[in-house]
Amino acid sequence: MASLDTPESAAPTPNGPIDPLAELRLALADAATEVRGTPITVELRLDRPKRSEFGDFSSNAPLLLSSGLDEQPRALAERLGAALGRRLGPDLDRYEVAGPGFVNLFLSDRFWRSALSTIATVGGDFGSRVAGAGVERLLVEFVSANPTGPITVAAARHAAYGDSLCRILAFAGHAVEREYYVNDAGGQIRRFGESLAARARGEEPPEDGYHGAYVTALAARIAGAPELGPDELADQGIELMLEAVSATLERFRVHFDRFFSERSLHADGAIERALELLSESDHVYASEGATWLRTGDLGDDKDRVLRRSTGELTYFAADVAYHADKLRRGPDRVIDVLGADHHGYVARMQAAWQALGGAPGGLELLIMQLVNLTEAGRRVAMSKREGEFVTLDELIDDIGVDAARWFLLQRSHDTTLDLDLALAREQTQENPVYYVQYAHARIAAILRRAGEERRTAAASADLAAAGAPLHPSERALVRRLLEFPYEVATSATRRAPHRLTTYALELAQGFSAFYRDCRVVGAKEEGGDEAFRIALSRSVQATLARSLDLLGVEAPEAM
RNA sequence: GCGCCCGUAGCUCAGUGGAUAGAGCGCUGCCCUCCGGAGGCAGAAGUCGCAGGUUCGAAUCCUGCCGGGCGCGCCA
């Protein structure tokens, strides 16, 4: 059963009734306080019942509130329903007490009309939050793929997820900065340079080097490559690779505010400064010729090396310095999106964060699981070393940006994902992304057909005024719209963009049912309310467009 | 061996304490004088991995097993 409660951080804004459902929840809490006689401490929710005979909304509040009281849940439910009825007045048709102690609410047309009126007034901002408690300044790092090769499908999932998450967080009212950490230092860069040097001379790269065909092509683009040394080649190769990566990401509608270079941390002494800082707080010690961070005392399995016995700094040392930099910039929260192969890294990074003086919970490490591409049951292998992989550019060429983003976002980030290329390639009803886009385009066609005059009339009509009785499909569709603010808030707090693919699909289906049952243009002929239906269609269109925008998918006017 | 993630319909997966567990694909059967048929409707299909526990109530929380993926460097 879908829960319609609002997460704590998504309290209704003080500047107006932009969320009718939140108002309903407030009325419920108010009524519960009256019935109980003392302020309530438990979180009360309004659920969406699975069966229509259980009402438009359902609450289990009596079951929760009766604990510790003498009163039976059903008796409490009866009093709660009555108290709620006094608050909602004509917005409530009736309530029923059911099961072990649920109170089921049946709202009136007056409620639905008034709710749509509110949604239509808010327009494209419906579901967004511009103020209120819980707004944070967030620094989100994602992708951060090594600049030694093209963006792969695995990194593409990170890109789609991180970007969509940022869009959602921003829409939910947070201030978001997006950052890409460029691993342009260390052993792999040396191997990259050596591989370029070998290819430039027409030789095979070293055993542990990079063997992809793109390395040869890259070497060919560097002027005078055969005469250059590995370091110089690596420098130029990384520069070219980063340009390509950035272009691919922009093509994928993913934009970063900053590319943060690992090498710059070495160059400007930031790592040394971070080490000094940690030494002052006694988190660092020397042993076996190396310098260690005492992560074992802070939840990690063991201590970790910052400076090798050879004198070289580790990748970890640079990352610690990077996070010291993030911390110094003062965001309320730092979010890193990491690959599944980095989950062993989480404990030491959290330990380092603590050692740096970061607030508990101030660093959030999200682990992305892997992507498998399937094509007619066959799995497409991906290994950057062997050069046998599908790049994001190839994926986009194959199935398009919209399908690629939708399918990569469709599943929870912590589950492995199978992407069926054959299905994603379909431009028919079998493909959910086209289904949703089709619904959007169809509404656009209907509104075009309605014409300027009817649209203007609908825009200026008093939607909340009494009118023709609403069809069940109309009420169901308004209710689906009302869930949008909750879905946005939940997607944000749970870092779960995939919820919006489900929501968009359900909203599109709700519109299809409405379209089947109710004429929009010419509604009067069947006793319907044309202005209401036009406004409803517009609101659905706007909410579909917003949902797709948060996913980074286009909402076409025509297909 | 230890750690993280996962196990829900034939397939891919939603569903982080509520009533008879859902969607998409696939399958079966219907519906185009009707605002976009690139669509819609109906149906078949499930021991929610297994076993205990907590609870008025568990796919959901706890414990133990089983199965799969990924990790466990003075690599990045």
XYZ file of C-alpha atoms (C1' of nucleotides) in Angstrom:
635
model
C 0.000 0.000 0.000
C 1.436 3.314 -0.982
C 1.941 5.637 1.881
C 1.103 9.256 1.338
C 2.755 10.724 4.364
C 5.268 13.462 3.859
C 8.832 12.978 5.030
C 9.806 15.290 7.849
C 11.940 17.448 5.632
C 9.051 18.131 3.300
C 6.777 20.080 5.561
C 4.278 22.247 3.728
C 5.553 25.670 2.937
C 4.209 28.495 5.031
C 3.388 30.617 2.031
C 0.272 29.012 0.742
C -1.768 25.906 0.120
C 0.294 24.440 -2.686
C -0.139 20.890 -1.399
C -3.773 19.962 -0.716
C -2.703 16.562 0.535
C -0.446 18.111 3.141
C -3.417 20.136 4.345
C -5.427 16.957 4.653
C -2.658 15.421 6.745
C -2.580 18.483 8.980
C -6.324 18.172 9.523
C -5.804 14.525 10.441
C -3.069 15.342 12.946
C -5.229 18.101 14.365
C -8.176 15.787 14.778
C -5.959 13.126 16.335
C -4.666 15.584 18.889
C -8.208 16.511 19.849
C -9.362 12.911 20.123
C -6.334 11.766 22.042
C -6.362 14.766 24.358
C -2.582 15.043 24.262
C -0.241 16.076 21.476
C 0.571 13.182 19.211
C 4.132 12.019 18.834
C 3.775 9.275 16.256
C 3.845 10.046 12.555
C 0.370 9.937 11.056
C -0.113 8.994 7.458
C -2.730 8.950 4.776
C -2.533 5.815 2.684
C -3.805 5.156 -0.764
C -6.074 2.129 -0.393
C -5.756 -0.616 -2.924
C -9.494 -1.111 -3.103
C -11.954 1.613 -3.924
C -14.459 0.514 -1.259
C -11.823 1.509 1.308
C -12.245 5.107 0.325
C -10.120 7.738 -1.344
C -7.699 7.849 1.550
C -7.177 5.612 4.503
C -5.524 6.115 7.859
C -4.276 3.618 10.391
C -3.964 6.366 13.000
C -6.452 4.757 15.410
C -4.329 1.608 15.513
C -1.247 3.632 16.315
C -2.902 5.993 18.788
C -4.757 3.355 20.790
C -1.598 1.816 22.178
C -1.310 2.870 25.797
C -4.965 3.853 25.939
C -7.906 1.899 27.294
C -10.005 2.673 24.265
C -10.381 0.125 21.492
C -9.008 1.116 18.067
C -12.392 0.969 16.365
C -14.005 3.252 18.952
C -11.093 5.633 18.594
C -11.472 5.469 14.819
C -15.098 6.465 15.148
C -14.251 9.537 17.214
C -11.337 10.419 14.926
C -13.584 10.241 11.871
C -16.120 12.527 13.525
C -13.444 15.032 14.546
C -12.002 15.018 11.062
C -15.486 15.460 9.602
C -15.963 18.630 11.656
C -12.723 20.038 10.240
C -13.250 19.100 6.619
C -16.906 20.041 6.446
C -18.357 19.630 2.967
C -14.995 18.434 1.603
C -15.712 15.084 3.238
C -18.599 13.005 1.926
C -18.330 10.400 4.667
C -15.960 8.252 6.641
C -16.075 4.587 7.564
C -14.445 2.592 10.296
C -13.152 -0.666 8.893
C -11.005 -3.651 9.717
C -9.146 -3.642 13.013
C -9.311 0.158 13.245
C -8.810 1.955 9.983
C -10.688 5.107 9.206
C -11.466 5.392 5.518
C -12.198 8.762 3.978
C -14.488 9.453 1.044
C -13.876 12.950 -0.263
C -16.493 15.039 -2.057
C -16.342 16.573 -5.511
C -15.862 19.857 -3.713
C -12.523 18.598 -2.396
C -11.342 17.319 -5.774
C -12.373 20.488 -7.586
C -10.713 22.677 -5.029
C -7.570 20.512 -5.165
C -7.310 20.748 -8.937
C -7.882 24.482 -8.720
C -4.870 24.729 -6.444
C -2.715 22.539 -8.681
C -3.687 24.494 -11.774
C -2.871 27.773 -10.061
C 0.587 26.598 -9.052
C 1.202 25.310 -12.572
C 4.675 24.045 -13.413
C 5.962 24.604 -9.896
C 3.560 22.079 -8.457
C 5.542 19.709 -6.243
C 8.498 21.995 -5.780
C 9.576 23.564 -2.551
C 11.263 26.936 -2.356
C 11.446 27.406 1.395
C 10.891 25.637 4.650
C 12.705 23.525 7.176
C 15.222 20.970 6.035
C 16.594 22.852 3.061
C 20.275 22.067 2.684
C 23.336 23.108 0.735
C 24.485 19.920 -0.927
C 27.721 19.016 -2.675
C 27.219 15.982 -4.893
C 30.089 14.107 -6.505
C 29.288 11.539 -9.154
C 30.671 9.743 -12.222
C 34.335 10.613 -11.436
C 35.359 8.013 -14.004
C 39.065 7.751 -14.745
C 40.077 10.004 -17.648
C 41.860 7.144 -19.352
C 39.018 6.121 -21.618
C 35.528 6.935 -22.845
C 32.459 6.935 -20.596
C 31.152 3.393 -20.351
C 27.661 2.148 -19.690
C 28.517 1.556 -16.028
C 29.563 5.193 -15.666
C 26.472 6.165 -17.631
C 24.298 4.780 -14.849
C 26.207 6.937 -12.398
C 25.724 9.926 -14.684
C 21.987 9.397 -15.116
C 21.474 8.682 -11.432
C 23.622 11.519 -10.100
C 22.194 14.040 -12.506
C 18.592 13.072 -11.893
C 19.176 13.034 -8.143
C 20.575 16.562 -8.345
C 17.616 17.738 -10.400
C 15.233 16.264 -7.831
C 17.130 17.669 -4.861
C 17.125 21.113 -6.440
C 13.405 20.887 -7.234
C 12.845 19.802 -3.623
C 14.337 23.102 -2.541
C 17.986 22.284 -1.878
C 20.987 24.198 -3.198
C 22.983 21.647 -5.167
C 26.517 21.692 -6.538
C 27.654 18.945 -8.919
C 31.211 17.836 -9.034
C 33.328 15.364 -11.008
C 36.585 14.212 -9.388
C 39.240 13.644 -12.007
C 41.716 10.915 -11.113
C 44.533 12.399 -13.144
C 47.392 11.208 -10.949
C 48.941 7.920 -9.951
C 49.981 4.640 -11.466
C 47.173 4.230 -13.934
C 47.975 7.571 -15.486
C 51.562 6.412 -15.923
C 50.306 3.230 -17.620
C 48.007 5.339 -19.758
C 50.962 7.446 -20.900
C 53.048 4.367 -21.607
C 50.210 2.864 -23.626
C 49.911 6.059 -25.666
C 53.668 6.096 -26.225
C 53.641 2.499 -27.428
C 50.753 3.094 -29.826
C 52.377 6.271 -31.111
C 55.384 4.167 -32.113
C 53.198 1.466 -33.583
C 53.886 -0.956 -30.742
C 51.704 -2.970 -28.391
C 50.961 -1.358 -25.017
C 52.437 -2.973 -21.903
C 50.696 -5.972 -20.411
C 49.042 -3.909 -17.658
C 48.341 -0.968 -19.965
C 45.304 0.140 -21.922
C 44.602 -1.928 -25.023
C 41.465 -0.347 -26.456
C 41.430 0.858 -30.036
C 40.648 4.381 -28.800
C 44.203 4.593 -27.405
C 45.635 4.302 -30.913
C 43.203 6.900 -32.220
C 44.014 9.184 -29.322
C 47.773 8.906 -29.919
C 47.209 9.802 -33.552
C 45.513 13.053 -32.520
C 48.508 14.222 -30.515
C 50.974 16.175 -32.648
C 54.480 14.741 -32.623
C 53.382 11.893 -30.396
C 56.167 9.442 -31.355
C 58.737 11.898 -30.077
C 57.001 12.673 -26.779
C 57.604 10.922 -23.499
C 54.900 9.031 -21.551
C 54.323 11.857 -19.068
C 53.728 14.466 -21.752
C 51.539 12.042 -23.683
C 49.522 11.277 -20.569
C 48.996 15.006 -19.983
C 47.743 15.629 -23.483
C 45.801 12.362 -23.578
C 43.960 13.210 -20.386
C 43.127 16.652 -21.690
C 41.674 15.234 -24.887
C 39.888 12.444 -23.020
C 38.303 14.913 -20.600
C 37.030 17.012 -23.473
C 35.444 13.923 -24.984
C 34.003 12.804 -21.649
C 32.553 16.227 -20.996
C 31.027 16.375 -24.488
C 29.481 12.938 -24.073
C 28.027 13.880 -20.702
C 26.562 17.114 -22.061
C 25.044 15.085 -24.871
C 23.546 12.907 -22.135
C 22.157 16.114 -20.571
C 24.506 15.836 -17.624
C 26.276 18.990 -16.564
C 28.891 19.482 -13.867
C 29.619 22.702 -12.015
C 33.221 21.667 -11.518
C 35.791 19.106 -12.591
C 38.091 18.749 -9.602
C 41.595 17.565 -10.447
C 43.375 15.089 -8.195
C 46.662 16.347 -9.562
C 45.902 19.870 -8.387
C 45.799 18.552 -4.817
C 49.362 17.314 -5.236
C 50.486 20.469 -6.992
C 49.204 23.074 -4.573
C 50.190 21.252 -1.399
C 46.649 20.519 -0.308
C 47.521 16.946 0.565
C 50.454 17.964 2.733
C 48.249 20.468 4.511
C 45.582 17.847 5.120
C 48.194 15.502 6.547
C 49.442 18.223 8.880
C 45.919 18.938 10.012
C 45.358 15.267 10.800
C 48.702 15.046 12.563
C 47.738 17.878 14.881
C 44.696 15.952 15.993
C 46.846 12.825 16.456
C 45.073 10.783 13.771
C 48.303 10.115 11.903
C 51.320 8.028 12.853
C 54.438 6.564 11.253
C 55.148 2.859 11.043
C 57.231 0.555 8.834
C 58.491 3.598 6.986
C 54.994 4.627 5.955
C 52.516 7.228 7.214
C 49.166 5.894 8.403
C 45.743 7.291 9.188
C 44.185 5.832 12.331
C 40.944 4.791 10.589
C 40.751 1.568 12.597
C 39.713 3.568 15.658
C 36.877 5.157 13.677
C 34.979 2.173 12.387
C 37.291 0.848 9.691
C 38.730 -2.678 9.728
C 42.272 -1.416 9.989
C 44.446 1.650 9.587
C 45.238 2.931 6.094
C 48.383 4.190 4.455
C 48.559 7.830 3.414
C 52.229 7.952 2.395
C 53.972 4.836 1.197
C 57.405 3.839 2.450
C 58.641 4.950 -0.960
C 57.545 8.469 -0.106
C 54.705 8.472 -2.628
C 51.266 9.596 -1.522
C 48.393 7.154 -1.947
C 45.143 7.682 -3.820
C 43.480 7.643 -0.414
C 45.647 10.542 0.803
C 44.518 12.638 -2.159
C 40.892 11.724 -1.560
C 41.220 12.683 2.103
C 42.581 16.057 1.017
C 39.754 16.379 -1.490
C 37.206 15.793 1.247
C 38.996 18.231 3.521
C 38.480 20.739 0.729
C 34.812 19.833 0.422
C 34.395 20.154 4.154
C 36.065 23.564 4.186
C 33.649 24.835 1.575
C 30.943 24.410 4.184
C 28.076 22.492 2.647
C 25.445 21.045 4.976
C 26.015 17.661 3.439
C 28.414 15.960 1.071
C 27.119 13.155 -1.134
C 29.460 10.833 -3.055
C 28.044 8.398 -5.588
C 30.417 5.441 -5.751
C 30.601 2.265 -7.777
C 29.894 -1.144 -6.314
C 33.579 -1.966 -6.542
C 34.262 0.866 -4.083
C 32.087 -0.294 -1.230
C 35.188 -1.555 0.562
C 36.263 2.084 0.531
C 33.274 3.395 2.456
C 34.429 2.641 5.998
C 37.844 4.282 5.579
C 36.352 7.357 3.928
C 33.810 7.772 6.721
C 36.648 7.374 9.198
C 38.666 10.026 7.389
C 35.647 12.324 7.400
C 35.397 12.010 11.166
C 39.116 12.541 11.562
C 38.810 15.721 9.529
C 36.152 16.946 11.928
C 33.181 16.399 9.642
C 29.768 16.153 11.259
C 28.296 12.680 11.747
C 26.013 12.019 8.802
C 27.548 14.931 6.945
C 29.121 12.580 4.426
C 26.804 10.286 2.554
C 28.319 7.540 0.411
C 25.880 6.012 -2.050
C 26.870 2.750 -3.693
C 25.690 2.111 -7.236
C 25.307 -1.479 -8.329
C 26.334 -2.737 -11.726
C 24.676 -2.598 -15.131
C 24.349 -5.556 -17.480
C 23.411 -4.953 -21.065
C 21.396 -7.711 -22.641
C 20.624 -8.206 -26.285
C 18.385 -11.127 -27.074
C 19.532 -12.833 -23.884
C 23.220 -12.269 -24.577
C 25.209 -10.264 -22.103
C 27.530 -7.610 -23.424
C 30.850 -7.717 -21.598
C 32.588 -4.581 -20.407
C 36.258 -4.269 -19.615
C 38.100 -1.028 -20.144
C 41.481 -2.717 -20.042
C 40.628 -5.070 -22.877
C 38.907 -2.326 -24.778
C 35.851 -4.494 -25.029
C 33.009 -2.354 -23.782
C 29.990 -0.378 -24.820
C 30.495 3.344 -24.518
C 27.803 5.802 -23.577
C 28.072 7.343 -27.027
C 27.408 3.961 -28.613
C 24.468 3.405 -26.285
C 23.001 6.799 -27.181
C 23.501 6.137 -30.891
C 21.710 2.833 -30.445
C 18.686 3.624 -28.268
C 18.702 7.404 -27.862
C 19.219 9.638 -24.827
C 15.627 9.389 -23.599
C 15.471 5.598 -23.551
C 18.994 5.322 -22.156
C 18.253 7.648 -19.258
C 14.865 6.121 -18.534
C 16.112 2.538 -18.482
C 19.194 3.391 -16.419
C 17.012 5.236 -13.909
C 14.181 2.755 -13.744
C 15.681 0.630 -10.974
C 16.848 1.377 -7.477
C 20.519 2.321 -7.382
C 21.370 -0.474 -4.960
C 20.229 -3.286 -7.183
C 22.014 -4.603 -10.259
C 20.292 -3.560 -13.429
C 19.656 -5.447 -16.623
C 19.103 -3.177 -19.596
C 17.325 -4.883 -22.463
C 18.587 -3.110 -25.559
C 15.935 -4.662 -27.793
C 13.120 -3.285 -25.632
C 14.800 0.078 -25.088
C 15.203 0.443 -28.847
C 11.478 -0.075 -29.496
C 9.594 3.066 -30.401
C 6.243 1.516 -29.619
C 3.863 0.996 -26.745
C 5.989 -1.841 -25.387
C 8.553 0.707 -24.345
C 7.511 2.533 -21.158
C 9.407 5.714 -21.944
C 7.534 6.067 -25.219
C 4.279 5.299 -23.486
C 4.794 8.212 -21.106
C 6.008 10.545 -23.846
C 3.059 9.510 -25.981
C 0.638 10.458 -23.220
C 2.284 13.878 -23.003
C 2.130 14.394 -26.764
C -1.460 13.230 -26.856
C -2.486 15.783 -24.256
C -0.706 18.442 -26.292
C -2.752 17.356 -29.316
C -5.982 17.515 -27.351
C -5.181 21.004 -26.077
C -4.308 22.111 -29.608
C -7.644 20.780 -30.779
C -9.444 22.542 -27.925
C -8.158 25.816 -29.300
C -7.215 29.136 -27.805
C -10.719 30.117 -26.779
C -11.496 27.008 -24.741
C -8.045 27.025 -23.156
C -8.449 30.629 -22.062
C -11.907 29.906 -20.714
C -10.536 26.973 -18.714
C -7.676 29.060 -17.366
C -9.978 31.733 -16.043
C -12.756 29.438 -14.864
C -13.473 28.989 -11.162
C -12.520 25.335 -11.007
C -13.462 25.041 -7.360
C -17.064 26.050 -8.070
C -19.737 23.368 -8.059
C -20.452 21.780 -11.412
C -21.300 18.536 -13.089
C -20.614 15.413 -11.012
C -17.090 14.121 -11.515
C -16.442 10.808 -13.191
C -14.497 8.281 -11.048
C -11.671 8.494 -13.585
C -11.504 12.244 -13.062
C -11.277 11.865 -9.310
C -8.663 9.135 -9.629
C -6.574 11.299 -11.900
C -6.720 14.306 -9.569
C -5.691 12.051 -6.721
C -2.729 10.806 -8.715
C -1.683 14.388 -9.319
C -1.969 15.122 -5.617
C 0.623 12.460 -4.897
C 3.292 14.259 -6.895
C 4.694 16.505 -4.117
C 5.033 13.454 -1.902
C 6.793 11.504 -4.641
C 9.244 14.330 -5.215
C 9.950 14.670 -1.496
C 10.373 10.929 -1.054
C 12.578 10.589 -4.118
C 14.760 13.328 -2.673
C 15.066 12.057 0.882
C 15.584 8.464 -0.161
C 17.904 9.435 -3.012
C 15.608 7.418 -5.243
C 14.989 8.893 -8.704
C 13.604 5.556 -9.882
C 10.397 6.286 -8.004
C 9.606 8.988 -10.530
C 9.717 6.564 -13.454
C 7.048 4.533 -11.679
C 5.074 7.665 -10.886
C 5.242 8.988 -14.450
C 4.063 5.659 -15.817
C 1.162 5.540 -13.367
C 0.159 9.114 -14.132
C 0.213 8.362 -17.855
C -1.928 5.302 -17.254
C -4.321 7.367 -15.161
C -4.651 9.815 -18.002
C -5.324 7.005 -20.463
C -8.178 5.778 -18.296
C -9.587 9.308 -18.046
C -9.213 9.774 -21.796
C -11.094 6.548 -22.376
C -13.971 7.500 -20.074
C -14.294 11.238 -20.516
C -14.383 13.493 -23.527
C -12.370 16.650 -22.998
C -13.302 18.759 -26.007
C -17.077 18.555 -26.193
C -17.461 17.375 -22.599
C -20.775 19.198 -22.270
C -22.420 16.836 -24.723
C -21.987 14.014 -22.248
C -22.777 16.095 -19.172
C -19.178 16.741 -18.196
C -17.393 19.928 -17.240
C -15.228 21.011 -20.174
C -13.261 23.708 -18.354
C -12.447 21.291 -15.552
C -11.294 18.620 -17.966
C -9.137 20.985 -19.956
C -7.543 22.248 -16.755
C -7.073 18.676 -15.571
C -5.412 17.744 -18.847
C -3.120 20.741 -18.647
C -2.117 19.898 -15.094
C -1.411 16.293 -16.029
C 0.656 17.479 -18.969
C 2.633 19.858 -16.773
C 3.241 17.177 -14.149
C 4.275 14.619 -16.745
C 6.641 17.173 -18.224
C 8.076 17.943 -14.800
C 8.509 14.266 -13.962
C 10.307 13.662 -17.245
C 12.441 16.758 -16.740
C 13.560 15.498 -13.329
C 14.565 12.276 -15.070
C 16.304 14.188 -17.844
C 13.917 12.841 -20.472
C 12.267 15.055 -23.078
C 8.530 15.708 -23.092
C 7.566 16.096 -26.776
C 4.576 18.141 -27.969
C 4.210 15.772 -30.888
C 5.722 12.449 -31.851
C 36.814 -16.659 6.018
C 34.988 -11.388 6.689
C 32.084 -7.132 4.707
C 28.341 -4.685 1.391
C 24.158 -5.407 -2.115
C 20.404 -8.602 -3.959
C 16.609 -12.995 -3.781
C 8.791 -10.842 -5.071
C 4.585 -13.678 -11.629
C 7.943 -17.151 -17.340
C 11.590 -12.426 -17.790
C 13.068 -7.427 -15.843
C 11.686 -5.219 -11.458
C 8.296 -1.656 -8.078
C 6.601 -2.072 -3.154
C 11.572 0.256 3.943
C 4.678 -2.357 9.627
C -1.551 -2.559 7.398
C -6.967 -4.860 4.620
C -7.462 -9.849 -1.214
C 1.127 -8.324 -2.850
C 1.607 -4.768 -8.019
C 3.785 -2.743 -12.914
C 6.253 -3.334 -17.637
C 7.582 -7.115 -21.055
C 6.020 -12.025 -22.683
C 1.435 -15.252 -23.155
C -4.278 -15.879 -24.223
C -8.784 -13.452 -25.874
C -11.268 -9.014 -27.229
C -11.962 -3.449 -28.981
C -10.610 1.103 -34.499
C -17.970 5.309 -38.011
C -14.770 7.412 -31.060
C -10.568 14.614 -28.909
C -3.608 10.775 -31.512
C -4.891 2.669 -32.267
C 2.578 5.011 -31.247
C -3.783 3.332 -27.963
C -7.466 0.647 -24.763
C -10.056 -3.673 -22.107
C -10.150 -8.548 -20.001
C -7.647 -13.139 -18.509
C -4.015 -16.864 -17.025
C 0.314 -16.565 -14.108
C 3.195 -15.872 -6.978
C 5.121 -21.364 -1.070
C 7.360 -12.612 -1.570
C 14.678 -17.923 -1.197
C 14.106 -21.239 3.591
C 13.346 -21.543 9.027
C 12.476 -19.213 13.486
C 11.333 -14.542 16.243
C 8.998 -9.456 17.389
C 3.791 -7.416 16.459
C -3.261 -6.878 16.878
C -0.933 -7.126 11.850
C 5.547 -8.817 8.367
C 7.506 -9.006 1.338
C 8.853 -4.942 4.838
C 11.870 -5.225 11.430
C 15.412 -9.062 14.221
C 18.326 -13.873 14.199
C 20.192 -18.126 11.623
C 20.712 -20.745 7.150
C 20.651 -21.317 1.448
C 21.615 -19.073 -3.393
C 23.711 -15.025 -6.654
C 26.697 -10.405 -7.454
C 30.684 -7.263 -5.727
C 34.660 -6.221 -2.594
C 38.498 -7.395 1.241
C 46.473 -3.729 -1.648
C 51.914 0.652 0.921
C 46.244 -0.246 -6.685
C 43.125 3.684 -8.386
